[in-house]
Amino acid sequence: WKAVADSVIWDWKMPASSSSSQYGSILPGLIMSYDDLPPYLRCCFVYCSIFPKDHEIKRELLIMQWVAHGLVEEKEGVGVEVTANQYIEDLRRRCLIETHRSDRGTCVKLHDILHDLASYVGGKEYSHAFATEQTRHLSLLGQANAEAAMKYNASGAANKVRTILLSASLPLVELINFKRLRVLSLMKCRIDELSNSIECLSLLKYLDLRWSEVRRLPRSIGRLYNLQTLDLSDSDIEELPVEMVELCNLRYLGMERTVCLKFMAEGLGKLTNLWTLHKFLVCNDNGGCNIRELENLNKLKGKLLIEGLGGGRVKAIDAEKAQLKEKHELNVVELVFEVDDNVSEHRSLLEALEPPHGIERLRICDYEGDTPAWYLDTTNYMELRTLQLRCCPLLATVIGINCLENLEVNICPTLCELPSMPSLKSLKVNGCNGLKTLANMPILESLEVVECGSLEHVAEMPALMSLRVDRCNMLKTLANMSALELLTLIQCRSLKQVAEVLALRPLVLV
């Protein structure tokens, strides 16, 4: 401690031009914290300065950028994402980064003074405008003169950069001068198709096309043999070409909310290094993906949405070969069927697509069969926290899963029973005209019931704080709900009795 107290670092001051120069008294301590980091953490911390101040960095995408630059140590038997997550936790415990949850998942953020420190350490290797010979990482996110800067950089000034992060409104420039790129973000760029010159980026490992207008990928995409991350989430992508099968090192294929996607070419099952595949679209016609291609994708983790089930294009035997049950690292499974009249086909497909037993969230949509055998065995799904059922006309009951915390049931007209669930905290029921009564849910906090025309009685729920009942014309009584704080009743014309509600504050009657 004497060596710390006598260190000349306490005389150091942030340059006056920095927005954090007023924090001069604490900067030496932060520098000592930085100096105390092992080398691999220093590099990861400094890299965060490539993002603008106050920017919320999606955790998993930051990890993939670190990996693309070789900043994460590869350990035998340990996935790089596991190691990278440990890096984030180490930086958080040292108070060098902040983490918080948002609608987009877990995000990482630097305090302004720490951003200035990281920028100072990064020096000329990091730029937020015009690149020089020393620039290795270039970000134009949020820059007013971004278009002019990019045209200048594309002329050859930035030919040694390893990272380019472009801002929302920039048109795409030719990429031929950026042959050393490892990370390229074209998020929100105004392009509907990538240039074939993308094949020049043979070292590229990370390509971000989120929220872009890209509708299709060029055939040359298959020449990016080193590509590890391809994120198309929230983009206008309409199809994935057959050349995707050449991306043998691909680990992350982001497909969240790709509502325009109509076709995925066959061969995706050969990408056995994939550990994130948000969406799988079954399209057997004209060389499209067969569901059995999931068979060898055993590294998948996180969320998987399977669309295009039914419609005569999927056979139960192929669904069995997908071995969905064996994908033990998945924690969210969503199964979306196509509406048709083949009830037995739906039943056999859902029977074959038994989810892995460790999932935390399950969503089933447009399913027209009856209850599969695995659905009746509540002992298998002890980690299930959220269940969502939508447009399942033949499901007459929801099994009482003890660990379930959130339940949403929409447009299931034959549903007549909702048993008591001891862990349930949130319940939403909409368009279930066969439901006559709601059982006691001992710790339920939020209840929303809409257009349940046969519902007559809501049982006592001692922990309920928010209740909304909308267009339930047969509802006659509400039992005692002593903790209720918010009550909304809309067009409940038969309601005759509301028991004592001690904590009630807002009340809305329509």
Short mmCIF file of C-alpha atoms in Angstrom, two decimals:
data_model
loop_
_atom_site.label_atom_id
_atom_site.label_comp_id
_atom_site.label_asym_id
_atom_site.label_seq_id
_atom_site.Cartn_x
_atom_site.Cartn_y
_atom_site.Cartn_z
CA TRP A 1 0.00 0.00 0.00
CA LYS A 2 2.94 2.36 0.59
CA ALA A 3 4.06 1.77 -3.00
CA VAL A 4 0.57 2.65 -4.16
CA ALA A 5 0.51 5.83 -2.07
CA ASP A 6 3.95 6.93 -3.32
CA SER A 7 3.21 6.20 -6.98
CA VAL A 8 3.74 9.07 -9.44
CA ILE A 9 0.44 8.06 -11.06
CA TRP A 10 -1.37 10.36 -8.60
CA ASP A 11 0.13 13.34 -10.44
CA TRP A 12 -1.39 12.28 -13.77
CA LYS A 13 -4.28 14.30 -15.20
CA MET A 14 -6.71 13.69 -18.06
CA PRO A 15 -6.04 16.04 -21.01
CA ALA A 16 -8.02 19.30 -20.73
CA SER A 17 -9.79 18.55 -24.02
CA SER A 18 -11.46 15.52 -22.50
CA SER A 19 -15.06 15.79 -21.30
CA SER A 20 -13.98 13.93 -18.14
CA SER A 21 -11.18 16.30 -17.14
CA GLN A 22 -13.24 17.42 -14.14
CA TYR A 23 -12.82 13.95 -12.67
CA GLY A 24 -9.05 14.37 -12.40
CA SER A 25 -8.86 13.36 -8.74
CA ILE A 26 -10.17 9.85 -9.32
CA LEU A 27 -8.46 9.13 -12.63
CA PRO A 28 -5.16 7.93 -11.13
CA GLY A 29 -7.05 5.29 -9.16
CA LEU A 30 -8.83 4.16 -12.32
CA ILE A 31 -5.52 3.94 -14.18
CA MET A 32 -4.12 1.77 -11.39
CA SER A 33 -7.21 -0.44 -11.69
CA TYR A 34 -6.57 -0.68 -15.42
CA ASP A 35 -2.87 -1.47 -14.89
CA ASP A 36 -3.87 -4.22 -12.48
CA LEU A 37 -5.84 -6.00 -15.20
CA PRO A 38 -4.35 -9.04 -16.90
CA PRO A 39 -3.39 -8.30 -20.54
CA TYR A 40 -6.40 -10.07 -22.06
CA LEU A 41 -8.83 -7.96 -20.01
CA ARG A 42 -7.02 -4.74 -20.88
CA CYS A 43 -7.54 -5.37 -24.61
CA CYS A 44 -11.22 -6.18 -24.13
CA PHE A 45 -11.80 -3.09 -21.99
CA VAL A 46 -10.07 -0.74 -24.44
CA TYR A 47 -12.01 -2.22 -27.37
CA CYS A 48 -15.26 -0.98 -25.80
CA SER A 49 -14.17 2.59 -26.64
CA ILE A 50 -15.01 1.90 -30.31
CA PHE A 51 -18.65 2.49 -29.37
CA PRO A 52 -19.94 6.04 -28.66
CA LYS A 53 -20.49 7.25 -25.12
CA ASP A 54 -23.76 6.09 -23.54
CA HIS A 55 -24.08 3.41 -26.23
CA GLU A 56 -25.74 0.23 -25.03
CA ILE A 57 -23.68 -2.65 -26.40
CA LYS A 58 -25.52 -5.93 -26.81
CA ARG A 59 -23.58 -8.39 -24.71
CA GLU A 60 -23.52 -11.36 -27.08
CA LEU A 61 -22.52 -9.21 -30.06
CA LEU A 62 -19.69 -7.58 -28.11
CA ILE A 63 -18.48 -11.08 -27.27
CA MET A 64 -18.54 -12.08 -30.94
CA GLN A 65 -16.52 -8.97 -31.87
CA TRP A 66 -13.95 -9.81 -29.20
CA VAL A 67 -13.76 -13.34 -30.59
CA ALA A 68 -13.40 -12.05 -34.17
CA HIS A 69 -10.33 -10.05 -33.11
CA GLY A 70 -8.80 -12.94 -31.18
CA LEU A 71 -9.14 -11.15 -27.84
CA VAL A 72 -10.65 -14.19 -26.10
CA GLU A 73 -8.36 -16.98 -25.02
CA GLU A 74 -9.31 -20.39 -26.35
CA LYS A 75 -9.21 -23.07 -23.66
CA GLU A 76 -9.50 -26.77 -24.26
CA GLY A 77 -12.97 -28.03 -23.40
CA VAL A 78 -14.33 -24.51 -22.71
CA GLY A 79 -16.33 -22.55 -25.29
CA VAL A 80 -14.99 -19.12 -26.16
CA GLU A 81 -18.35 -17.56 -25.30
CA VAL A 82 -18.10 -19.01 -21.80
CA THR A 83 -14.64 -17.51 -21.38
CA ALA A 84 -15.80 -14.16 -22.81
CA ASN A 85 -18.75 -14.04 -20.43
CA GLN A 86 -16.29 -14.54 -17.59
CA TYR A 87 -14.27 -11.59 -18.93
CA ILE A 88 -17.38 -9.41 -18.74
CA GLU A 89 -18.07 -10.52 -15.20
CA ASP A 90 -14.46 -9.80 -14.20
CA LEU A 91 -14.65 -6.28 -15.68
CA ARG A 92 -18.00 -5.70 -14.00
CA ARG A 93 -16.69 -6.78 -10.59
CA ARG A 94 -13.81 -4.35 -11.02
CA CYS A 95 -16.39 -1.61 -11.77
CA LEU A 96 -14.89 -0.93 -15.21
CA ILE A 97 -18.11 -1.71 -17.09
CA GLU A 98 -21.81 -1.72 -16.27
CA THR A 99 -24.28 -4.41 -17.28
CA HIS A 100 -28.05 -4.26 -17.28
CA ARG A 101 -31.01 -6.03 -18.83
CA SER A 102 -33.17 -4.39 -21.48
CA ASP A 103 -35.76 -5.46 -24.05
CA ARG A 104 -32.87 -6.53 -26.27
CA GLY A 105 -31.26 -8.73 -23.63
CA THR A 106 -28.21 -8.00 -21.53
CA CYS A 107 -26.31 -4.86 -22.50
CA VAL A 108 -22.87 -3.52 -21.59
CA LYS A 109 -22.06 0.15 -21.07
CA LEU A 110 -19.10 2.31 -20.02
CA HIS A 111 -19.36 5.33 -17.75
CA ASP A 112 -18.18 8.49 -19.54
CA ILE A 113 -14.96 8.75 -17.52
CA LEU A 114 -14.13 5.11 -18.18
CA HIS A 115 -14.88 5.62 -21.87
CA ASP A 116 -12.39 8.51 -21.88
CA LEU A 117 -9.83 6.33 -20.13
CA ALA A 118 -10.28 3.52 -22.65
CA SER A 119 -10.04 6.00 -25.55
CA TYR A 120 -6.88 7.51 -24.08
CA VAL A 121 -5.24 4.10 -23.74
CA GLY A 122 -6.41 3.05 -27.21
CA GLY A 123 -4.81 6.13 -28.71
CA LYS A 124 -4.48 6.41 -32.47
CA GLU A 125 -5.57 2.83 -33.09
CA TYR A 126 -9.18 3.89 -32.46
CA SER A 127 -10.94 6.59 -34.47
CA HIS A 128 -14.47 7.99 -34.65
CA ALA A 129 -13.96 10.00 -37.84
CA PHE A 130 -11.06 9.94 -40.29
CA ALA A 131 -8.65 7.02 -40.37
CA THR A 132 -4.87 7.31 -40.48
CA GLU A 133 -2.07 4.84 -41.05
CA GLN A 134 -2.26 3.97 -37.34
CA THR A 135 -6.03 3.40 -37.26
CA ARG A 136 -7.10 -0.19 -36.71
CA HIS A 137 -10.65 0.32 -35.42
CA LEU A 138 -12.99 2.84 -37.03
CA SER A 139 -16.48 3.79 -35.81
CA LEU A 140 -18.79 6.31 -37.48
CA LEU A 141 -21.74 5.62 -35.20
CA GLY A 142 -23.57 8.85 -34.42
CA GLN A 143 -21.12 11.05 -36.38
CA ALA A 144 -22.60 14.10 -38.11
CA ASN A 145 -20.04 14.00 -40.94
CA ALA A 146 -20.11 10.23 -41.29
CA GLU A 147 -20.82 10.10 -45.04
CA ALA A 148 -17.93 12.39 -45.95
CA ALA A 149 -15.64 10.53 -43.56
CA MET A 150 -16.54 7.17 -45.06
CA LYS A 151 -15.90 8.35 -48.62
CA TYR A 152 -12.49 9.60 -47.51
CA ASN A 153 -11.70 6.37 -45.68
CA ALA A 154 -12.85 4.25 -48.64
CA SER A 155 -10.35 6.02 -50.89
CA GLY A 156 -7.56 4.01 -49.30
CA ALA A 157 -6.80 5.88 -46.08
CA ALA A 158 -8.38 3.12 -44.00
CA ASN A 159 -6.85 0.14 -45.75
CA LYS A 160 -5.36 -1.22 -42.52
CA VAL A 161 -8.46 -1.07 -40.37
CA ARG A 162 -9.73 -4.26 -38.70
CA THR A 163 -13.08 -2.84 -37.56
CA ILE A 164 -15.66 -0.62 -39.29
CA LEU A 165 -18.93 0.32 -37.58
CA LEU A 166 -21.19 2.38 -39.84
CA SER A 167 -24.12 4.56 -38.81
CA ALA A 168 -27.78 4.36 -39.73
CA SER A 169 -28.25 6.50 -42.82
CA LEU A 170 -25.04 5.80 -44.73
CA PRO A 171 -25.17 4.34 -48.22
CA LEU A 172 -22.77 1.45 -48.69
CA VAL A 173 -19.42 2.19 -50.32
CA GLU A 174 -17.25 -0.30 -52.18
CA LEU A 175 -15.40 -2.60 -49.81
CA ILE A 176 -12.44 -3.51 -52.01
CA ASN A 177 -10.01 -1.30 -50.03
CA PHE A 178 -10.80 -2.93 -46.67
CA LYS A 179 -9.23 -6.33 -47.19
CA ARG A 180 -7.95 -6.61 -43.60
CA LEU A 181 -11.38 -6.25 -42.00
CA ARG A 182 -12.37 -8.67 -39.26
CA VAL A 183 -15.49 -6.82 -38.07
CA LEU A 184 -17.97 -4.97 -40.31
CA SER A 185 -21.23 -3.49 -39.05
CA LEU A 186 -23.70 -2.16 -41.62
CA MET A 187 -26.52 -1.85 -39.13
CA LYS A 188 -29.47 0.18 -40.50
CA CYS A 189 -27.68 0.93 -43.77
CA ARG A 190 -29.81 1.87 -46.80
CA ILE A 191 -28.98 -1.05 -49.06
CA ASP A 192 -31.22 -3.81 -50.36
CA GLU A 193 -28.41 -6.04 -51.61
CA LEU A 194 -24.77 -6.48 -50.65
CA SER A 195 -22.15 -5.88 -53.32
CA ASN A 196 -20.35 -8.90 -54.74
CA SER A 197 -17.14 -7.19 -53.62
CA ILE A 198 -17.90 -8.62 -50.17
CA GLU A 199 -15.87 -11.63 -51.36
CA CYS A 200 -12.72 -9.48 -51.12
CA LEU A 201 -13.05 -9.53 -47.32
CA SER A 202 -11.61 -13.00 -46.93
CA LEU A 203 -10.50 -12.31 -43.33
CA LEU A 204 -13.95 -11.10 -42.23
CA LYS A 205 -15.28 -12.88 -39.15
CA TYR A 206 -18.18 -10.65 -38.10
CA LEU A 207 -20.86 -9.14 -40.38
CA ASP A 208 -23.72 -7.17 -38.81
CA LEU A 209 -26.74 -6.39 -41.04
CA ARG A 210 -29.31 -5.75 -38.31
CA TRP A 211 -32.16 -3.37 -39.19
CA SER A 212 -30.79 -3.00 -42.70
CA GLU A 213 -32.87 -3.09 -45.88
CA VAL A 214 -30.89 -6.03 -47.28
CA ARG A 215 -33.29 -8.45 -48.98
CA ARG A 216 -30.85 -11.02 -50.32
CA LEU A 217 -27.24 -12.01 -49.95
CA PRO A 218 -24.91 -12.31 -52.95
CA ARG A 219 -23.67 -15.72 -54.02
CA SER A 220 -20.15 -14.56 -53.14
CA ILE A 221 -21.13 -14.68 -49.45
CA GLY A 222 -19.99 -18.31 -49.55
CA ARG A 223 -16.39 -17.20 -50.00
CA LEU A 224 -16.22 -15.68 -46.53
CA TYR A 225 -14.81 -18.91 -45.16
CA ASN A 226 -13.68 -17.30 -41.89
CA LEU A 227 -17.06 -15.76 -41.07
CA GLN A 228 -18.16 -16.61 -37.53
CA THR A 229 -21.03 -14.16 -37.01
CA LEU A 230 -23.75 -13.14 -39.46
CA ASP A 231 -26.52 -11.11 -37.86
CA LEU A 232 -29.62 -10.47 -39.98
CA SER A 233 -31.99 -9.72 -37.11
CA ASP A 234 -34.73 -7.13 -37.81
CA SER A 235 -33.59 -6.85 -41.45
CA ASP A 236 -35.67 -7.19 -44.61
CA ILE A 237 -33.91 -10.41 -45.65
CA GLU A 238 -36.15 -12.59 -47.84
CA GLU A 239 -33.98 -15.62 -48.54
CA LEU A 240 -30.76 -17.38 -47.57
CA PRO A 241 -28.82 -18.68 -50.60
CA VAL A 242 -27.42 -22.18 -51.04
CA GLU A 243 -23.89 -20.76 -50.85
CA MET A 244 -24.41 -20.33 -47.09
CA VAL A 245 -23.39 -23.97 -46.76
CA GLU A 246 -19.77 -22.90 -47.43
CA LEU A 247 -19.61 -20.88 -44.20
CA CYS A 248 -18.12 -23.77 -42.26
CA ASN A 249 -16.90 -21.60 -39.35
CA LEU A 250 -20.23 -19.84 -38.77
CA ARG A 251 -21.18 -19.87 -35.09
CA TYR A 252 -23.85 -17.18 -34.84
CA LEU A 253 -26.66 -16.72 -37.38
CA GLY A 254 -28.92 -13.99 -36.02
CA MET A 255 -32.44 -14.27 -37.44
CA GLU A 256 -34.66 -12.62 -34.83
CA ARG A 257 -37.77 -10.85 -36.15
CA THR A 258 -36.94 -11.54 -39.81
CA VAL A 259 -40.59 -11.28 -40.81
CA CYS A 260 -39.86 -11.04 -44.56
CA LEU A 261 -37.96 -14.34 -44.71
CA LYS A 262 -39.59 -16.72 -47.19
CA PHE A 263 -36.87 -19.20 -48.12
CA MET A 264 -33.85 -20.93 -46.57
CA ALA A 265 -31.83 -23.06 -49.00
CA GLU A 266 -30.96 -26.64 -48.11
CA GLY A 267 -27.60 -27.44 -46.58
CA LEU A 268 -27.89 -25.49 -43.34
CA GLY A 269 -27.45 -28.76 -41.46
CA LYS A 270 -23.81 -28.85 -42.58
CA LEU A 271 -23.00 -25.79 -40.46
CA THR A 272 -22.26 -27.93 -37.42
CA ASN A 273 -20.37 -25.17 -35.59
CA LEU A 274 -23.57 -23.13 -35.20
CA TRP A 275 -24.45 -22.40 -31.61
CA THR A 276 -26.98 -19.63 -32.30
CA LEU A 277 -29.74 -20.04 -34.89
CA HIS A 278 -32.71 -17.94 -33.86
CA LYS A 279 -34.98 -19.10 -36.67
CA PHE A 280 -35.38 -22.20 -38.84
CA LEU A 281 -37.88 -21.95 -41.70
CA VAL A 282 -39.06 -25.27 -43.07
CA CYS A 283 -39.41 -25.00 -46.85
CA ASN A 284 -38.89 -28.35 -48.53
CA ASP A 285 -40.02 -27.11 -51.94
CA ASN A 286 -37.49 -26.16 -54.64
CA GLY A 287 -34.34 -26.99 -52.72
CA GLY A 288 -35.41 -25.52 -49.40
CA CYS A 289 -34.50 -26.65 -45.89
CA ASN A 290 -35.90 -29.92 -44.57
CA ILE A 291 -36.47 -30.05 -40.83
CA ARG A 292 -34.19 -33.09 -40.53
CA GLU A 293 -31.25 -30.72 -41.17
CA LEU A 294 -31.47 -29.84 -37.47
CA GLU A 295 -30.23 -33.34 -36.63
CA ASN A 296 -26.50 -32.51 -36.54
CA LEU A 297 -26.80 -29.00 -35.10
CA ASN A 298 -26.18 -30.25 -31.58
CA LYS A 299 -24.30 -27.16 -30.37
CA LEU A 300 -27.40 -24.96 -30.61
CA LYS A 301 -28.16 -22.95 -27.51
CA GLY A 302 -30.44 -20.11 -26.45
CA LYS A 303 -33.54 -19.58 -28.59
CA LEU A 304 -34.84 -21.56 -31.58
CA LEU A 305 -37.98 -20.67 -33.54
CA ILE A 306 -39.21 -23.26 -36.04
CA GLU A 307 -41.71 -21.95 -38.60
CA GLY A 308 -43.51 -23.58 -41.52
CA LEU A 309 -44.68 -26.73 -39.75
CA GLY A 310 -47.63 -28.51 -41.38
CA GLY A 311 -49.10 -27.70 -44.75
CA GLY A 312 -48.13 -31.14 -46.04
CA ARG A 313 -44.47 -30.19 -46.41
CA VAL A 314 -43.17 -31.81 -43.21
CA LYS A 315 -43.23 -35.54 -42.48
CA ALA A 316 -43.31 -36.84 -38.92
CA ILE A 317 -40.36 -39.13 -39.64
CA ASP A 318 -38.26 -36.10 -40.66
CA ALA A 319 -39.38 -34.23 -37.55
CA GLU A 320 -38.17 -37.16 -35.42
CA LYS A 321 -34.78 -37.06 -37.14
CA ALA A 322 -34.42 -33.42 -36.12
CA GLN A 323 -33.87 -34.73 -32.56
CA LEU A 324 -35.07 -31.49 -31.01
CA LYS A 325 -35.27 -33.19 -27.63
CA GLU A 326 -31.50 -33.74 -27.67
CA LYS A 327 -30.63 -30.03 -28.07
CA HIS A 328 -30.02 -29.67 -24.35
CA GLU A 329 -28.48 -26.19 -24.49
CA LEU A 330 -31.66 -24.60 -25.85
CA ASN A 331 -33.67 -22.64 -23.27
CA VAL A 332 -36.37 -21.14 -25.53
CA VAL A 333 -38.33 -23.14 -28.14
CA GLU A 334 -41.06 -21.69 -30.37
CA LEU A 335 -43.07 -23.89 -32.74
CA VAL A 336 -45.26 -22.17 -35.37
CA PHE A 337 -47.59 -24.29 -37.52
CA GLU A 338 -49.36 -23.43 -40.75
CA VAL A 339 -53.12 -23.35 -40.57
CA ASP A 340 -54.68 -26.29 -42.45
CA ASP A 341 -57.29 -29.00 -41.92
CA ASN A 342 -54.89 -31.90 -41.34
CA VAL A 343 -55.32 -32.32 -37.59
CA SER A 344 -53.57 -35.69 -37.44
CA GLU A 345 -50.51 -34.26 -39.20
CA HIS A 346 -50.22 -31.49 -36.62
CA ARG A 347 -50.54 -34.01 -33.80
CA SER A 348 -47.82 -36.32 -35.15
CA LEU A 349 -45.46 -33.40 -35.81
CA LEU A 350 -45.80 -31.95 -32.33
CA GLU A 351 -45.37 -35.43 -30.86
CA ALA A 352 -42.11 -35.81 -32.81
CA LEU A 353 -40.87 -32.33 -31.91
CA GLU A 354 -40.70 -32.87 -28.17
CA PRO A 355 -38.69 -29.95 -26.75
CA PRO A 356 -35.62 -30.54 -24.57
CA HIS A 357 -36.59 -30.94 -20.93
CA GLY A 358 -34.43 -28.05 -19.67
CA ILE A 359 -36.18 -25.25 -21.56
CA GLU A 360 -37.33 -22.14 -19.72
CA ARG A 361 -39.83 -20.86 -22.29
CA LEU A 362 -42.13 -22.66 -24.73
CA ARG A 363 -44.39 -21.07 -27.34
CA ILE A 364 -46.80 -22.98 -29.62
CA CYS A 365 -48.82 -21.17 -32.33
CA ASP A 366 -51.54 -22.22 -34.81
CA TYR A 367 -51.49 -25.83 -33.65
CA GLU A 368 -54.69 -27.65 -34.63
CA GLY A 369 -54.03 -31.07 -33.08
CA ASP A 370 -54.86 -32.35 -29.63
CA THR A 371 -52.54 -32.79 -26.68
CA PRO A 372 -49.29 -34.71 -27.36
CA ALA A 373 -48.12 -37.33 -24.88
CA TRP A 374 -45.05 -35.38 -23.73
CA TYR A 375 -47.23 -32.37 -22.87
CA LEU A 376 -49.05 -34.42 -20.23
CA ASP A 377 -45.88 -35.31 -18.29
CA THR A 378 -45.21 -32.33 -16.03
CA THR A 379 -42.23 -33.98 -14.34
CA ASN A 380 -40.06 -33.47 -17.44
CA TYR A 381 -40.20 -29.68 -17.55
CA MET A 382 -39.04 -28.57 -14.14
CA GLU A 383 -37.25 -25.47 -15.51
CA LEU A 384 -40.18 -24.18 -17.57
CA ARG A 385 -41.02 -20.62 -16.47
CA THR A 386 -43.05 -19.23 -19.41
CA LEU A 387 -45.67 -20.98 -21.56
CA GLN A 388 -47.41 -19.25 -24.48
CA LEU A 389 -50.24 -20.91 -26.43
CA ARG A 390 -51.81 -19.12 -29.39
CA CYS A 391 -54.56 -20.35 -31.74
CA CYS A 392 -54.65 -23.93 -30.48
CA PRO A 393 -58.36 -24.76 -30.95
CA LEU A 394 -58.30 -28.36 -29.65
CA LEU A 395 -56.28 -27.86 -26.46
CA ALA A 396 -58.87 -28.29 -23.70
CA THR A 397 -56.61 -27.80 -20.71
CA VAL A 398 -53.29 -26.41 -19.56
CA ILE A 399 -51.42 -28.87 -17.41
CA GLY A 400 -50.63 -27.63 -13.90
CA ILE A 401 -46.86 -27.13 -14.11
CA ASN A 402 -45.59 -26.35 -10.62
CA CYS A 403 -42.63 -24.19 -11.67
CA LEU A 404 -44.53 -22.09 -14.25
CA GLU A 405 -44.40 -18.33 -13.56
CA ASN A 406 -45.89 -16.78 -16.71
CA LEU A 407 -48.77 -18.15 -18.79
CA GLU A 408 -50.38 -16.65 -21.90
CA VAL A 409 -53.30 -18.38 -23.64
CA ASN A 410 -54.75 -16.73 -26.74
CA ILE A 411 -57.65 -17.92 -28.91
CA CYS A 412 -57.99 -21.44 -27.55
CA PRO A 413 -61.81 -21.72 -27.70
CA THR A 414 -62.13 -25.25 -26.22
CA LEU A 415 -60.03 -24.45 -23.16
CA CYS A 416 -62.30 -25.13 -20.21
CA GLU A 417 -59.91 -25.52 -17.30
CA LEU A 418 -56.98 -23.68 -15.78
CA PRO A 419 -55.84 -25.58 -12.68
CA SER A 420 -54.15 -23.93 -9.73
CA MET A 421 -50.45 -23.33 -10.30
CA PRO A 422 -48.47 -22.61 -7.13
CA SER A 423 -45.67 -20.54 -8.76
CA LEU A 424 -47.68 -18.59 -11.34
CA LYS A 425 -47.17 -14.80 -11.15
CA SER A 426 -48.62 -13.53 -14.44
CA LEU A 427 -51.62 -14.88 -16.38
CA LYS A 428 -53.11 -13.57 -19.64
CA VAL A 429 -56.15 -15.26 -21.19
CA ASN A 430 -57.72 -13.98 -24.41
CA GLY A 431 -60.45 -15.41 -26.61
CA CYS A 432 -61.07 -18.61 -24.64
CA ASN A 433 -64.85 -18.89 -24.75
CA GLY A 434 -64.95 -22.34 -23.14
CA LEU A 435 -63.36 -21.17 -19.90
CA LYS A 436 -65.93 -20.93 -17.08
CA THR A 437 -63.86 -20.44 -13.93
CA LEU A 438 -60.38 -19.51 -12.80
CA ALA A 439 -58.95 -21.50 -9.91
CA ASN A 440 -57.08 -19.97 -6.99
CA MET A 441 -53.53 -18.99 -7.90
CA PRO A 442 -51.85 -18.38 -4.52
CA ILE A 443 -49.04 -16.01 -5.62
CA LEU A 444 -50.50 -14.61 -8.86
CA GLU A 445 -49.73 -10.88 -9.12
CA SER A 446 -51.13 -9.89 -12.54
CA LEU A 447 -54.24 -11.23 -14.30
CA GLU A 448 -55.68 -10.16 -17.65
CA VAL A 449 -58.82 -11.80 -19.05
CA VAL A 450 -60.22 -10.65 -22.41
CA GLU A 451 -63.21 -11.96 -24.40
CA CYS A 452 -63.86 -15.11 -22.39
CA GLY A 453 -67.60 -15.26 -22.97
CA SER A 454 -68.35 -18.19 -20.61
CA LEU A 455 -66.30 -17.06 -17.60
CA GLU A 456 -68.59 -16.75 -14.57
CA HIS A 457 -66.30 -16.67 -11.55
CA VAL A 458 -62.78 -15.62 -10.59
CA ALA A 459 -61.60 -17.37 -7.41
CA GLU A 460 -59.82 -15.76 -4.47
CA MET A 461 -56.27 -14.71 -5.31
CA PRO A 462 -54.62 -13.26 -2.20
CA ALA A 463 -51.47 -11.89 -3.90
CA LEU A 464 -53.15 -10.36 -6.96
CA MET A 465 -52.18 -6.70 -7.45
CA SER A 466 -53.44 -5.97 -10.99
CA LEU A 467 -56.65 -7.27 -12.57
CA ARG A 468 -58.06 -6.45 -16.00
CA VAL A 469 -61.30 -8.02 -17.22
CA ASP A 470 -62.50 -7.01 -20.68
CA ARG A 471 -65.69 -8.13 -22.48
CA CYS A 472 -66.49 -11.10 -20.24
CA ASN A 473 -70.26 -10.75 -20.34
CA MET A 474 -71.06 -13.82 -18.20
CA LEU A 475 -68.82 -12.87 -15.29
CA LYS A 476 -70.95 -12.62 -12.14
CA THR A 477 -68.57 -12.49 -9.16
CA LEU A 478 -65.06 -11.54 -8.18
CA ALA A 479 -63.82 -13.18 -4.96
CA ASN A 480 -61.80 -11.46 -2.25
CA MET A 481 -58.51 -10.02 -3.48
CA SER A 482 -57.01 -8.21 -0.51
CA ALA A 483 -53.78 -7.11 -2.23
CA LEU A 484 -55.43 -5.67 -5.36
CA GLU A 485 -54.16 -2.21 -6.31
CA LEU A 486 -55.36 -1.78 -9.90
CA LEU A 487 -58.76 -2.96 -11.18
CA THR A 488 -60.00 -2.46 -14.75
CA LEU A 489 -63.46 -3.73 -15.77
CA ILE A 490 -64.66 -3.20 -19.35
CA GLN A 491 -68.08 -4.35 -20.61
CA CYS A 492 -68.73 -6.93 -17.88
CA ARG A 493 -72.49 -6.44 -17.91
CA SER A 494 -73.44 -9.41 -15.71
CA LEU A 495 -71.09 -8.60 -12.85
CA LYS A 496 -73.12 -8.43 -9.64
CA GLN A 497 -70.65 -8.75 -6.81
CA VAL A 498 -67.13 -7.53 -6.13
CA ALA A 499 -65.74 -8.68 -2.80
CA GLU A 500 -63.88 -6.35 -0.45
CA VAL A 501 -60.71 -4.94 -2.00
CA LEU A 502 -58.63 -3.34 0.74
CA ALA A 503 -55.61 -2.00 -1.14
CA LEU A 504 -57.41 -0.81 -4.26
CA ARG A 505 -56.31 2.52 -5.64
CA PRO A 506 -57.14 3.11 -9.33
CA LEU A 507 -60.48 1.72 -10.53
CA VAL A 508 -61.67 1.84 -14.13
CA LEU A 509 -65.21 0.85 -15.06
CA VAL A 510 -66.43 1.00 -18.65
#
